[in-house]
Short mmCIF file of C-alpha atoms in Angstrom, two decimals:
data_model
loop_
_atom_site.label_atom_id
_atom_site.label_comp_id
_atom_site.label_asym_id
_atom_site.label_seq_id
_atom_site.Cartn_x
_atom_site.Cartn_y
_atom_site.Cartn_z
CA MET S 1 -16.78 28.96 -25.18
CA ALA S 2 -16.71 25.63 -27.66
CA ASP S 3 -12.59 25.84 -26.44
CA ARG S 4 -12.63 25.94 -23.30
CA SER S 5 -15.71 22.82 -23.25
CA ARG S 6 -13.36 20.83 -25.06
CA GLY S 7 -10.21 21.79 -22.85
CA PHE S 8 -12.54 20.78 -19.71
CA MET S 9 -13.98 17.53 -21.31
CA ARG S 10 -10.23 16.33 -22.52
CA ASP S 11 -9.00 17.34 -18.31
CA GLU S 12 -12.20 14.93 -17.28
CA PHE S 13 -10.93 12.10 -19.61
CA VAL S 14 -7.09 12.83 -18.45
CA THR S 15 -8.49 12.87 -14.49
CA TYR S 16 -10.52 9.21 -15.51
CA ALA S 17 -7.65 7.93 -17.27
CA TYR S 18 -5.47 8.34 -14.47
CA ILE S 19 -7.91 6.97 -12.13
CA LEU S 20 -8.45 3.68 -14.46
CA LEU S 21 -4.80 3.55 -14.52
CA TYR S 22 -3.91 3.57 -10.58
CA ILE S 23 -7.31 1.18 -10.54
CA ALA S 24 -5.55 -1.36 -13.11
CA LEU S 25 -2.25 -0.85 -11.76
CA SER S 26 -3.07 -1.55 -7.89
CA SER S 27 -5.26 -4.63 -9.25
CA GLY S 28 -2.48 -5.78 -11.48
CA GLN S 29 0.37 -5.57 -8.65
CA ILE S 30 -1.33 -7.71 -6.52
CA PHE S 31 -2.23 -10.77 -9.14
CA PHE S 32 1.28 -9.88 -10.39
CA ASN S 33 3.06 -10.99 -7.24
CA LYS S 34 0.60 -13.80 -6.62
CA TRP S 35 1.96 -15.26 -9.65
CA VAL S 36 5.49 -14.96 -9.28
CA LEU S 37 5.42 -16.40 -5.41
CA SER S 38 3.23 -19.12 -6.78
CA SER S 39 3.59 -19.82 -10.25
CA LYS S 40 6.05 -22.69 -10.81
CA GLU S 41 7.23 -21.75 -13.85
CA ILE S 42 8.87 -18.93 -12.52
CA ASN S 43 9.89 -20.75 -9.18
CA PHE S 44 10.25 -17.53 -7.28
CA PRO S 45 8.50 -18.39 -3.83
CA TYR S 46 10.62 -16.06 -2.16
CA PRO S 47 8.44 -13.13 -0.51
CA LEU S 48 11.78 -11.52 1.11
CA GLY S 49 13.65 -12.01 -2.22
CA LEU S 50 10.86 -10.48 -4.55
CA THR S 51 10.40 -7.00 -2.04
CA LEU S 52 13.80 -6.73 -1.36
CA LEU S 53 14.34 -6.90 -5.22
CA HIS S 54 11.71 -3.96 -5.57
CA MET S 55 13.00 -1.98 -2.78
CA ILE S 56 16.61 -2.10 -4.62
CA PHE S 57 14.85 -1.04 -8.07
CA SER S 58 12.75 1.57 -6.30
CA SER S 59 15.97 2.72 -5.05
CA VAL S 60 17.46 3.34 -8.21
CA LEU S 61 15.19 5.22 -10.01
CA CYS S 62 14.29 7.57 -7.35
CA PHE S 63 17.58 8.37 -7.32
CA LEU S 64 18.27 8.66 -11.26
CA LEU S 65 14.57 10.75 -11.04
CA THR S 66 15.53 13.27 -8.51
CA LYS S 67 19.10 13.58 -8.56
CA VAL S 68 20.78 12.46 -12.71
CA LEU S 69 17.44 13.50 -14.29
CA LYS S 70 15.85 16.04 -11.81
CA ILE S 71 12.61 15.22 -12.98
CA VAL S 72 11.13 15.70 -9.78
CA LYS S 73 12.05 18.14 -6.76
CA VAL S 74 12.69 16.34 -3.40
CA GLU S 75 10.89 18.65 -0.82
CA GLU S 76 13.69 20.06 1.57
CA GLY S 77 13.49 20.12 5.39
CA MET S 78 14.61 16.52 6.09
CA THR S 79 17.29 16.07 8.89
CA LEU S 80 19.32 13.56 10.25
CA GLU S 81 16.90 13.80 13.54
CA ILE S 82 13.94 13.21 11.93
CA TYR S 83 15.39 10.61 9.54
CA VAL S 84 16.38 8.51 12.47
CA THR S 85 13.48 9.12 14.53
CA SER S 86 10.77 8.95 11.55
CA VAL S 87 12.11 7.86 8.35
CA ILE S 88 13.84 4.75 9.80
CA PRO S 89 10.63 3.32 11.48
CA ILE S 90 8.70 4.08 8.37
CA GLY S 91 10.94 2.10 6.43
CA ALA S 92 11.53 -0.47 8.76
CA MET S 93 7.64 -0.54 9.10
CA PHE S 94 7.25 -0.68 5.82
CA ALA S 95 9.31 -3.48 5.08
CA MET S 96 7.70 -5.79 7.98
CA THR S 97 4.20 -5.06 5.77
CA LEU S 98 5.38 -6.23 2.49
CA TRP S 99 7.27 -8.80 3.69
CA LEU S 100 4.42 -10.39 5.85
CA GLY S 101 1.91 -9.49 2.81
CA ASN S 102 3.55 -11.01 0.16
CA THR S 103 3.73 -14.22 2.44
CA ALA S 104 0.87 -14.42 3.17
CA TYR S 105 0.24 -15.02 -0.40
CA LEU S 106 1.86 -18.13 -0.26
CA TYR S 107 -0.83 -19.60 2.30
CA ILE S 108 -4.07 -18.23 1.53
CA SER S 109 -6.18 -16.56 -1.21
CA VAL S 110 -6.04 -13.00 -2.62
CA ALA S 111 -9.47 -12.66 -2.15
CA PHE S 112 -9.27 -13.55 1.45
CA ALA S 113 -6.14 -11.37 2.01
CA GLN S 114 -7.83 -8.21 0.74
CA MET S 115 -10.76 -9.43 2.68
CA LEU S 116 -8.46 -9.33 6.19
CA LYS S 117 -6.73 -6.39 5.18
CA ALA S 118 -10.17 -4.50 5.53
CA ILE S 119 -9.49 -4.51 9.39
CA MET S 120 -6.76 -1.81 8.70
CA PRO S 121 -8.81 1.02 9.97
CA VAL S 122 -9.07 -0.77 13.06
CA ALA S 123 -5.73 -1.07 13.82
CA VAL S 124 -4.81 2.15 13.04
CA PHE S 125 -7.66 3.41 15.28
CA ILE S 126 -6.13 1.11 18.16
CA LEU S 127 -2.67 2.48 17.74
CA GLY S 128 -3.95 6.17 17.08
CA VAL S 129 -5.37 5.98 20.40
CA ALA S 130 -2.73 4.75 22.32
CA ALA S 131 -0.04 7.24 20.56
CA GLY S 132 -2.73 10.13 21.24
CA LEU S 133 -3.37 11.01 17.73
CA GLU S 134 -7.10 9.89 17.84
CA MET S 135 -9.90 10.27 20.06
CA MET S 136 -12.00 7.29 21.35
CA SER S 137 -15.95 8.30 20.09
CA CYS S 138 -19.08 6.77 20.33
CA ARG S 139 -19.16 7.46 15.96
CA MET S 140 -15.69 5.62 15.75
CA LEU S 141 -16.07 2.55 18.35
CA LEU S 142 -19.32 1.86 16.01
CA ILE S 143 -17.12 1.84 13.26
CA MET S 144 -14.78 -0.08 14.46
CA SER S 145 -17.30 -2.61 15.37
CA ILE S 146 -19.14 -2.87 11.92
CA ILE S 147 -15.19 -3.31 9.95
CA SER S 148 -14.67 -5.93 12.54
CA PHE S 149 -18.06 -7.73 12.70
CA GLY S 150 -17.58 -7.85 8.74
CA VAL S 151 -14.07 -9.44 8.86
CA LEU S 152 -15.22 -11.85 11.27
CA VAL S 153 -18.04 -12.83 9.02
CA ALA S 154 -16.19 -12.99 6.23
CA SER S 155 -13.71 -14.97 7.93
CA TYR S 156 -16.23 -17.41 9.09
CA GLY S 157 -17.55 -17.61 5.09
CA GLU S 158 -13.67 -18.86 3.89
CA LEU S 159 -13.53 -22.45 3.23
CA ASN S 160 -10.04 -22.98 2.81
CA ILE S 161 -8.73 -21.07 6.12
CA ASN S 162 -4.99 -21.20 6.74
CA TRP S 163 -4.12 -19.82 9.84
CA ILE S 164 -0.44 -19.65 9.30
CA GLY S 165 -1.54 -17.35 6.52
CA VAL S 166 -3.35 -15.53 8.57
CA VAL S 167 -1.39 -14.67 11.10
CA TYR S 168 1.29 -13.53 8.39
CA GLN S 169 -1.53 -11.30 7.07
CA MET S 170 -2.32 -9.74 10.23
CA GLY S 171 1.08 -9.19 11.14
CA GLY S 172 1.62 -7.21 7.70
CA VAL S 173 -1.62 -5.30 8.80
CA VAL S 174 0.01 -4.56 12.16
CA GLY S 175 2.80 -3.82 10.36
CA GLU S 176 1.11 -0.90 8.29
CA ALA S 177 -1.02 0.63 10.49
CA LEU S 178 2.25 1.25 12.52
CA ARG S 179 3.67 2.62 9.23
CA LEU S 180 0.63 5.20 8.79
CA ILE S 181 0.98 6.46 12.32
CA PHE S 182 4.65 7.11 11.98
CA MET S 183 3.56 8.97 8.87
CA GLU S 184 1.20 11.39 10.53
CA ILE S 185 3.89 11.68 13.37
CA LEU S 186 6.43 12.95 10.58
CA VAL S 187 3.75 15.32 8.80
CA LYS S 188 1.60 16.51 11.56
CA ARG S 189 4.34 17.05 14.42
CA LYS S 190 7.29 17.41 12.35
CA GLY S 191 5.96 19.44 9.73
CA ILE S 192 7.32 17.60 7.03
CA LYS S 193 5.51 17.37 3.71
CA LEU S 194 6.76 14.42 0.88
CA ASN S 195 5.35 13.80 -2.32
CA PRO S 196 5.07 9.80 -3.31
CA ILE S 197 8.27 9.66 -5.21
CA SER S 198 10.18 11.93 -2.56
CA LEU S 199 9.13 9.68 0.50
CA MET S 200 10.07 6.49 -1.99
CA TYR S 201 13.30 8.57 -2.29
CA TYR S 202 14.01 8.68 1.25
CA VAL S 203 12.07 5.49 2.55
CA SER S 204 13.18 2.85 -0.37
CA PRO S 205 17.20 2.33 0.89
CA CYS S 206 16.00 2.33 4.66
CA SER S 207 13.51 -0.61 3.53
CA ALA S 208 15.82 -2.45 1.48
CA VAL S 209 18.57 -2.64 4.34
CA CYS S 210 15.55 -3.98 7.15
CA LEU S 211 14.88 -6.49 4.25
CA PHE S 212 18.09 -8.11 3.21
CA VAL S 213 18.92 -8.41 7.29
CA PRO S 214 16.52 -11.21 7.60
CA TRP S 215 16.74 -12.21 3.75
CA ILE S 216 20.23 -13.72 4.73
CA PHE S 217 19.06 -15.56 7.51
CA LEU S 218 15.86 -17.00 6.15
CA GLU S 219 15.69 -17.25 2.44
CA LYS S 220 19.29 -16.94 1.30
CA SER S 221 20.21 -20.27 1.88
CA LYS S 222 16.81 -21.76 0.42
CA MET S 223 18.01 -20.01 -2.37
CA ASP S 224 21.27 -21.52 -2.39
CA GLY S 225 19.78 -25.04 -1.78
CA ASN S 226 18.34 -24.88 -5.02
CA GLY S 227 21.40 -24.48 -6.88
CA PRO S 228 22.38 -21.48 -9.08
CA TRP S 229 20.09 -18.53 -8.66
CA ASN S 230 17.69 -18.80 -11.64
CA PHE S 231 16.60 -15.36 -12.07
CA HIS S 232 13.84 -14.76 -14.71
CA PHE S 233 15.12 -11.17 -15.31
CA VAL S 234 13.04 -9.77 -17.62
CA VAL S 235 9.39 -10.93 -15.12
CA LEU S 236 11.32 -9.49 -11.69
CA THR S 237 12.36 -6.63 -13.51
CA LEU S 238 8.58 -5.29 -14.53
CA ASN S 239 7.20 -6.89 -11.84
CA SER S 240 9.34 -4.30 -9.76
CA LEU S 241 8.93 -1.82 -12.69
CA CYS S 242 5.25 -1.92 -12.38
CA THR S 243 5.82 -1.19 -8.40
CA PHE S 244 7.59 1.72 -9.02
CA ALA S 245 4.60 2.95 -11.66
CA LEU S 246 1.88 2.31 -8.96
CA ASN S 247 3.36 4.59 -6.67
CA LEU S 248 3.72 7.34 -9.71
CA SER S 249 -0.05 6.04 -10.41
CA VAL S 250 -1.14 7.68 -6.80
CA PHE S 251 0.83 10.89 -7.31
CA LEU S 252 -0.72 11.50 -10.63
CA VAL S 253 -4.18 10.56 -9.13
CA ILE S 254 -3.58 12.64 -5.77
CA SER S 255 -2.07 16.03 -7.75
CA HIS S 256 -5.23 15.54 -10.41
CA THR S 257 -8.24 15.20 -7.88
CA SER S 258 -8.19 14.63 -4.53
CA ALA S 259 -7.38 12.40 -1.32
CA LEU S 260 -11.22 11.62 -1.72
CA THR S 261 -10.79 10.26 -4.88
CA ILE S 262 -8.03 7.62 -4.36
CA ARG S 263 -10.09 6.77 -1.30
CA VAL S 264 -12.86 5.71 -3.29
CA ALA S 265 -10.50 4.73 -6.44
CA GLY S 266 -9.20 2.21 -3.61
CA VAL S 267 -12.46 0.65 -2.41
CA VAL S 268 -13.37 0.00 -6.37
CA LYS S 269 -10.13 -1.73 -6.41
CA ASP S 270 -10.83 -3.82 -3.14
CA TRP S 271 -13.59 -4.84 -4.99
CA VAL S 272 -12.01 -5.75 -8.15
CA VAL S 273 -9.28 -7.74 -6.93
CA VAL S 274 -11.59 -9.99 -4.62
CA LEU S 275 -13.72 -10.91 -7.72
CA VAL S 276 -11.30 -11.14 -10.72
CA SER S 277 -9.24 -13.13 -8.60
CA ALA S 278 -11.76 -15.83 -8.33
CA LEU S 279 -11.69 -16.43 -12.10
CA LEU S 280 -8.08 -15.94 -12.56
CA PHE S 281 -6.78 -17.86 -9.03
CA ALA S 282 -7.40 -21.75 -8.24
CA ASP S 283 -7.07 -21.39 -4.91
CA THR S 284 -10.16 -18.98 -4.63
CA LYS S 285 -13.77 -19.97 -3.55
CA LEU S 286 -15.93 -17.10 -2.93
CA THR S 287 -18.94 -17.62 -0.86
CA VAL S 288 -22.24 -15.67 -0.37
CA ILE S 289 -20.61 -15.35 3.33
CA ASN S 290 -17.55 -13.87 1.99
CA LEU S 291 -19.10 -11.50 -0.10
CA PHE S 292 -21.78 -10.35 2.83
CA GLY S 293 -19.05 -10.13 5.29
CA TYR S 294 -16.72 -8.20 2.98
CA ALA S 295 -19.99 -5.53 1.85
CA ILE S 296 -20.17 -4.75 5.74
CA ALA S 297 -16.48 -4.47 6.15
CA ILE S 298 -16.20 -2.04 3.29
CA ALA S 299 -18.98 0.18 4.71
CA GLY S 300 -17.42 0.30 7.14
CA VAL S 301 -14.24 1.15 5.82
CA ALA S 302 -16.05 3.86 3.53
CA ALA S 303 -17.68 5.42 6.61
CA TYR S 304 -14.29 5.85 8.70
CA ASN S 305 -12.84 7.49 5.12
CA ASN S 306 -15.41 9.57 5.39
CA HIS S 307 -15.04 10.84 8.91
CA LYS S 308 -11.22 11.07 8.35
CA LEU S 309 -11.60 13.53 5.43
CA LYS S 310 -14.37 15.42 7.05
CA LYS S 311 -12.28 15.75 10.04
CA GLU S 312 -8.94 16.42 8.07
CA ALA S 313 -10.78 18.95 5.77
CA SER S 314 -11.97 20.76 8.98
CA ARG S 315 -8.57 20.83 10.27
CA VAL S 316 -7.10 22.51 7.13
CA THR S 317 -9.87 25.04 7.00
CA SER S 318 -8.91 26.15 10.41
CA GLU S 319 -5.33 26.44 9.57
CA THR S 320 -3.43 29.01 7.46
CA PRO S 321 -0.09 28.70 6.01
CA GLY S 322 1.12 32.22 7.95
CA ASP S 323 -0.24 30.07 11.21
CA GLY S 324 3.45 28.30 10.55
CA GLU S 325 2.10 25.26 10.01
CA SER S 326 2.83 23.15 6.88
CA ILE S 327 -0.35 21.55 5.11
CA PRO S 328 0.49 18.14 4.06
CA LEU S 329 0.02 15.72 1.76
CA VAL S 330 -2.96 13.18 3.69
CA SER S 331 -0.71 9.98 3.72
CA LEU S 332 -0.69 7.84 1.24
CA PRO S 333 -1.92 3.83 0.83
CA ASN S 334 0.45 1.34 0.74
CA THR S 335 0.97 0.89 -2.60
CA GLU S 336 3.29 -2.00 -3.00
CA ARG S 337 0.76 -4.44 -2.08
CA GLY S 338 -2.34 -2.36 -3.64
#
């Protein structure tokens, strides 16, 4: 009995350790990216270049883990048709999301960017209705209205609003919403289930190619114009490694808990980012209106997550593996930007 109790406590400790690791890595990665992009010491204001570096690093590590060391197995079932019609669009939208979202950090504060990201469920729902994946209902309309109202209030309370940064951030939101729609099509209509490492194994090279093309035209000339490339190798390698570790932490949390836990942890992380960024960065000045609006938006996001998880649970219980349906993992959050 005592051994069983100690085993239970050990499992609980490990679970909470994974959750705290995810929150710390997710929050820290956002601050790390902001610092690399805006720090005069690093002098690397190239969001495209930074994101391209992340994707190349992720591609190499995923290849080593799955094909060389064989620590993680890549799920079977991927075909050329699925790769072209689903993985490439997911990779392209992922690249767009990371590029525009990281660029936004050059113009707006981390806290305000996080507040604008709360509008994500609205974009996902609207695009889902257009794609035939969601059904319009009074309940969902109310939830979307609450989220939108909260984001508007938070934006109204922003003291130093920069509309260029807002446009970049909202572009990143649209890209992320499209990525999630393509993910849902991949798992629902094509029956492919992928863990985070397998997903990054397929998506990272595609995203790297999609980022390389605009990088040549938009940032390479700027980097060449500043003289010989002066990479802070250790800093950029650590930054890329933290990004990969964040993706791995999502896998650990989901494998030891549930999709609900990762969503709740994500809400906690959002508040940590907003509050801590006010202490770390001089461009972050929170107001009561900011926090009030964000609290309203987060309440709407929580209601949306609860609705989606109940819907997913009812769908899974109504299906069995014998029906010929695969039961996929819930779509993962965008870990690259936290």
